[in-house]
Coordinates of C-alpha atoms in Angstrom, one line a residue:
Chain B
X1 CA -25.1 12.5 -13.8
X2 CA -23.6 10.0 -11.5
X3 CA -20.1 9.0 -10.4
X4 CA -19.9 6.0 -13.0
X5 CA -21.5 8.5 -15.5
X6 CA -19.1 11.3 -14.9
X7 CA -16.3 8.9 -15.1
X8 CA -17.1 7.3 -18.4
X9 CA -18.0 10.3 -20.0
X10 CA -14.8 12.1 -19.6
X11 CA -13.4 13.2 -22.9
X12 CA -9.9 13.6 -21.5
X13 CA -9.9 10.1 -20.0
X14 CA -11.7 8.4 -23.0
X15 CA -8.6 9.2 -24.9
X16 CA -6.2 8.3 -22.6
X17 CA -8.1 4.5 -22.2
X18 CA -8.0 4.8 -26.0
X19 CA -3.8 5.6 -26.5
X20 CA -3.8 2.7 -23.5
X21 CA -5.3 0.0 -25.9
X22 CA -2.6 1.0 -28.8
X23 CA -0.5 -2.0 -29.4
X24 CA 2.5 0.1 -30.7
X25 CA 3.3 1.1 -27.0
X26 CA 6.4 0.4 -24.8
X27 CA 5.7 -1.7 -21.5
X28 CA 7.0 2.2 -19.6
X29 CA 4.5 3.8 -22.1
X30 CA 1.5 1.9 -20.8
X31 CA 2.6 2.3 -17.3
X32 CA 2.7 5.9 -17.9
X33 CA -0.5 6.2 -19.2
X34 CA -2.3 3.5 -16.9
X35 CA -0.9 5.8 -14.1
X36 CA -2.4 8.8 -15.5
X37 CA -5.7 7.2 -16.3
X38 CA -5.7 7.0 -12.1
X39 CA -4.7 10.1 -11.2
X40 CA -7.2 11.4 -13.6
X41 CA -10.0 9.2 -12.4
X42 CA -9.2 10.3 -9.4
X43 CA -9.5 13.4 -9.7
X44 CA -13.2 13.3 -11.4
X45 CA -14.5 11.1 -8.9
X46 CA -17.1 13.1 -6.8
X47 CA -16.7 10.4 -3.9
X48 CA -14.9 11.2 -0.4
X49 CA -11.2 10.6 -0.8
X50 CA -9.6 7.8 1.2
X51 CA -5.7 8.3 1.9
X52 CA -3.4 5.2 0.6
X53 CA -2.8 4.6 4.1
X54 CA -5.9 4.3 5.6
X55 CA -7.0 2.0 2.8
X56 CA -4.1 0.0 4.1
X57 CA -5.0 -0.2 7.3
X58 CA -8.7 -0.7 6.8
X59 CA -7.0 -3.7 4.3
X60 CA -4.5 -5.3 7.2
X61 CA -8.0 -5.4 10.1
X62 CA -9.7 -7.4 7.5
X63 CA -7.5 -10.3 6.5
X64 CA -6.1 -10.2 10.0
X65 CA -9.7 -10.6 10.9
X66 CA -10.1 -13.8 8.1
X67 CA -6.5 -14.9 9.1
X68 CA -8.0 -15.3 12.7
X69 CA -11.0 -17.2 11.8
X70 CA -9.4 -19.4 9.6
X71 CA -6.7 -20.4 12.3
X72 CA -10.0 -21.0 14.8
X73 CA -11.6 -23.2 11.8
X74 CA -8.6 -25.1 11.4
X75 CA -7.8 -25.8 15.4
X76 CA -12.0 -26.4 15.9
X77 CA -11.3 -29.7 13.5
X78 CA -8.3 -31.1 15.4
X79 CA -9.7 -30.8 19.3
X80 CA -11.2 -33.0 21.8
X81 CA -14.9 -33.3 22.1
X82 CA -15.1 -32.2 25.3
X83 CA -14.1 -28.4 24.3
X84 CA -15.8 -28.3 21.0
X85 CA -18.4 -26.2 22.4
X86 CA -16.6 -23.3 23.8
X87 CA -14.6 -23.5 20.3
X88 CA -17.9 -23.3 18.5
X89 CA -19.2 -20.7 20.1
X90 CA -15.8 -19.1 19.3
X91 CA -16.1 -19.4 15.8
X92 CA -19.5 -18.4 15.7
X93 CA -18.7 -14.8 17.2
X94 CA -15.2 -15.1 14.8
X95 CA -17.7 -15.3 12.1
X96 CA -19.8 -12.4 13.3
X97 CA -16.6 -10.0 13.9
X98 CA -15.7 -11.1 10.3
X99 CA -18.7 -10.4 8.3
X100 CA -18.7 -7.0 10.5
X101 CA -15.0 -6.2 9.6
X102 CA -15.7 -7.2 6.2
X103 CA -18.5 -5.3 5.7
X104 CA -17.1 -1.8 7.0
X105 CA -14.1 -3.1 4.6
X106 CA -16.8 -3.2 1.0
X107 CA -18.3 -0.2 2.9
X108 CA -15.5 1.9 2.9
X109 CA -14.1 1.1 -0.3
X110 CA -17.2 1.5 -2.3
X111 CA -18.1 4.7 -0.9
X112 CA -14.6 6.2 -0.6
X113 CA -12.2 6.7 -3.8
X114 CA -9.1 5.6 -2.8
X115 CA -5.6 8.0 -3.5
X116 CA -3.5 6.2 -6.3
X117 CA 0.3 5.3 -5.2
X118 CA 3.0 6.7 -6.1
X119 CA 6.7 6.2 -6.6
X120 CA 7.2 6.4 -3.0
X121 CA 4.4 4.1 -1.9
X122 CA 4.8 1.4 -4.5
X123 CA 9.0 1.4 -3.4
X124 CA 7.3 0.4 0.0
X125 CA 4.9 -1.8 -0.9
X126 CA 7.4 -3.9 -2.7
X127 CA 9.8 -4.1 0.0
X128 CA 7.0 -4.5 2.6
X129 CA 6.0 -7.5 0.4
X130 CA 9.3 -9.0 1.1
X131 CA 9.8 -8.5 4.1
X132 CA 6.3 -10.2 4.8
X133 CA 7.3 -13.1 2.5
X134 CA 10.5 -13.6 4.9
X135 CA 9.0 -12.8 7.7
X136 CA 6.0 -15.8 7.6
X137 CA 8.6 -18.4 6.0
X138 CA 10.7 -18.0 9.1
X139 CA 7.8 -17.8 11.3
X140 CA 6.7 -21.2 9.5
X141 CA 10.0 -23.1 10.2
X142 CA 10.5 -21.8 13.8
X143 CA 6.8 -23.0 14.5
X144 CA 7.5 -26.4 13.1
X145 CA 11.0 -26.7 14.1
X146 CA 9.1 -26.4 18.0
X147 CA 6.5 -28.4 17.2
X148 CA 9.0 -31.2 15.9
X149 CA 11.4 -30.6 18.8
X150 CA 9.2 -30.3 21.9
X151 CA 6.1 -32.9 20.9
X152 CA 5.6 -36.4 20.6
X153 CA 5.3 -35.9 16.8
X154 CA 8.7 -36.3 15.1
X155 CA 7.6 -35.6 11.7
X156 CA 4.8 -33.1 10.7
X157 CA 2.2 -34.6 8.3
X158 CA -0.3 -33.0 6.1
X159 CA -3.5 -34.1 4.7
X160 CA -5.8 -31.8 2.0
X161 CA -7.2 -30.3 4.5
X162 CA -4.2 -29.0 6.5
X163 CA -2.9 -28.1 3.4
X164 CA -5.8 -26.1 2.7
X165 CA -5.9 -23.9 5.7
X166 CA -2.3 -23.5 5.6
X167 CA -2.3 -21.9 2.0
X168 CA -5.3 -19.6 3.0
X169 CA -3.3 -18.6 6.4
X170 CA -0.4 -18.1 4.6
X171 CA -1.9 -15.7 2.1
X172 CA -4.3 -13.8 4.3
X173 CA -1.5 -13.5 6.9
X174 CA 1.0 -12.1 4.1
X175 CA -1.7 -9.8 2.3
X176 CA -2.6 -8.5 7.1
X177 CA 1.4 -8.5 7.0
X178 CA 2.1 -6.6 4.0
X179 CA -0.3 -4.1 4.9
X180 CA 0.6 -3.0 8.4
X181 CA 4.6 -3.0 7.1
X182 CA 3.7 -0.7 4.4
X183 CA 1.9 1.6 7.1
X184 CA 5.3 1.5 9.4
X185 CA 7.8 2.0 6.1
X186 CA 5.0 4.9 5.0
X187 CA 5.1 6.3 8.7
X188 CA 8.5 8.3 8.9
X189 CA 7.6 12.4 9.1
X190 CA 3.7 11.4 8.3
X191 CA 2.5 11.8 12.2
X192 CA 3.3 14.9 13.2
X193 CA 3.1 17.0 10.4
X194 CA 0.3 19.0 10.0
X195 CA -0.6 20.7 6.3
X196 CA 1.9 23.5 5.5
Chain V
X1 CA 21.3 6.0 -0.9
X2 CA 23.0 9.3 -1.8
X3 CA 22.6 12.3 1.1
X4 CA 21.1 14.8 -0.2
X5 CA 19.5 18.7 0.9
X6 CA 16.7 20.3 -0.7
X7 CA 15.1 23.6 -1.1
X8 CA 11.5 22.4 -1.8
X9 CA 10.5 23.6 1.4
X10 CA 11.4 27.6 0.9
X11 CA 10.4 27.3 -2.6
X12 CA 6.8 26.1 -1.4
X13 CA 7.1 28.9 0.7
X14 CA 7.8 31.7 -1.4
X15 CA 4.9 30.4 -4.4
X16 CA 2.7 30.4 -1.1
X17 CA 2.1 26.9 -2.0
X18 CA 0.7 24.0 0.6
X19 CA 2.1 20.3 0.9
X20 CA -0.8 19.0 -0.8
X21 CA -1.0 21.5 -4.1
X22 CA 2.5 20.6 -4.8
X23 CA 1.6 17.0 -4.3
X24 CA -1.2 16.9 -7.4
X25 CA 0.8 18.8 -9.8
X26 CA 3.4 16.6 -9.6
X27 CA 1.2 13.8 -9.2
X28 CA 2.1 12.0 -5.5
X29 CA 0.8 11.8 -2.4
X30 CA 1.4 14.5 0.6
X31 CA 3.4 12.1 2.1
X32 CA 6.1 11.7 -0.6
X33 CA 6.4 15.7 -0.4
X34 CA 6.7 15.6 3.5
X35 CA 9.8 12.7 2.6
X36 CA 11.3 15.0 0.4
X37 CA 11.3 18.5 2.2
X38 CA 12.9 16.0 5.3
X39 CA 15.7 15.0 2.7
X40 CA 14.0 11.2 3.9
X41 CA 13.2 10.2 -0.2
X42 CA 15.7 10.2 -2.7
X43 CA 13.0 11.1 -6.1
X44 CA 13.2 9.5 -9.3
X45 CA 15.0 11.7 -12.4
X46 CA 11.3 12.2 -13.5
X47 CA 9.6 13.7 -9.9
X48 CA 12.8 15.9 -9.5
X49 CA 12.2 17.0 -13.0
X50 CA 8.7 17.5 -12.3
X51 CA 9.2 19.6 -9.0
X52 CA 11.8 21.5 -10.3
X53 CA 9.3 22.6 -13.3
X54 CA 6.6 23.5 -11.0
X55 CA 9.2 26.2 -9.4
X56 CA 10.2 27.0 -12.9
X57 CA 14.2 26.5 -12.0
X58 CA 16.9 23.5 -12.7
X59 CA 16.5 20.3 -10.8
X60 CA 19.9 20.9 -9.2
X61 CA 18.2 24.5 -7.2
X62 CA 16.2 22.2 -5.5
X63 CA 17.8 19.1 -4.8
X64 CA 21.7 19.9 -3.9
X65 CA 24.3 17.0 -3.4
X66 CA 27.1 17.3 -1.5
X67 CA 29.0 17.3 -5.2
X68 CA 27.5 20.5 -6.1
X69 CA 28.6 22.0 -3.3
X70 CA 32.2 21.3 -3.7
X71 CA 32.2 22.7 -7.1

């Protein structure tokens, strides 16, 4: 019997999935049991575990990685033609690197079962989240505050495009930012400690 | 965030339990157990409750505010 098999054929967890779908339940009652239906999973899965944290990590060298190429895209399209080259050629290995990192990414996720959250991590993932959200929005006015101040170009203006490769930069850079924060507000007593 | 000392750590001890056997049956990671035994993680009414069954004892033998030591 395989992993999917195993999994699906639980008895314990078939019944859990079954109180999940019961329409009587309270919004803390679902997120009980949706919780346990995890941990359970978890548990039955015959894959190699993955910590939370290295999930994380593998998640932030991704979307950094996309992040990156996306920003080379977006300058490629607004430079003179007498460097377009040595840009192209710097997407292209972009592009490489990111199928590569992307690849390892599906790789590791599919053949790795990754440790649920907890209390703990999702009280850091949600303050990460902020803290990413705050972090880019200031990053976006200082950058265009500069830009404003020090160019020729009094006003910024934005056509589909721009606005295009902003939203994608903006979310991959949040989802690379997120990440790494919830690794340094995970960190504290996690190094040095070896299994007591 | 109220300061807080905890006995997890000798209690592990004396069941001859490690970090990460505590950790599934109360359902967290190891990392939430190292936060706790460092007095770093202030648990929620349902972990305490949960640790403090595992050790078969009241929450307040493991987790003791500066209140109960006044008392």
């Amino acid at each position: 019997m395989n992993n999917s098999d195993l999994i699906k054929n639980d008895k314990k967890l078939n019944e859990l999935k079954a109180r999940y779908k019961q329409k009587d339940l309270s919004r803390d009652e679902r997120y009980a049991i949706a919780e346990e239906i995890r941990r359970k999973a978890y548990r039955i899965d015959t894959r190699p575990s993955m910590s939370l944290r290295k999930s994380s990590l593998i998640s932030a060298v991704v979307y950094f990685t996309i992040f990156m190429g996306t920003i080379l895209i977006a300058i490629e399209g607004n430079i003179n033609k007498n460097d377009s080259k040595l840009w192209s050629a710097a997407v292209m290995i972009m592009a490489v690197l990111e199928i590569a990192v992307m690849g390892y990414g599906v790789f590791m996720w599919f053949s790795h079962k990754v440790e649920p959250g907890d209390e703990l991590s999702r009280l850091n993932t949600i303050k990460a989240d902020s803290i990413a959200v705050w972090s880019i929005i200031i990053l976006i006015f200082t950058a265009a505050y500069i830009y404003m101040t020090f160019t020729d170009h009094p006003l910024l203006t934005f056509d589909k495009s721009t606005i295009f490769f902003s939203l994608c930069s903006f979310v991959l850079l949040h989802s690379a930012l997120r990440n790494l924060l919830f690794l340094w507000l995970d960190r504290n007593g996690v190094s040095a400690d070896v299994e007591e | 965030m109220a300061e807080f000392t905890t006995r997890l750590k000798e209690l592990r001890a004396s069941k001859n339990m490690k970090q990460g056997d505590l950790a599934e049956l109360v359902g967290v990671r190891r990392e939430t157990i190292i936060r706790l035994e460092k007095g770093l993680y202030n648990p929620s009414l349902k972990l305490a409750v949960d640790i403090a069954r595992v050790f078969g004892c009241a929450v307040e033998d493991v987790f003791i505010f500066p209140e109960d030591d006044e008392e």
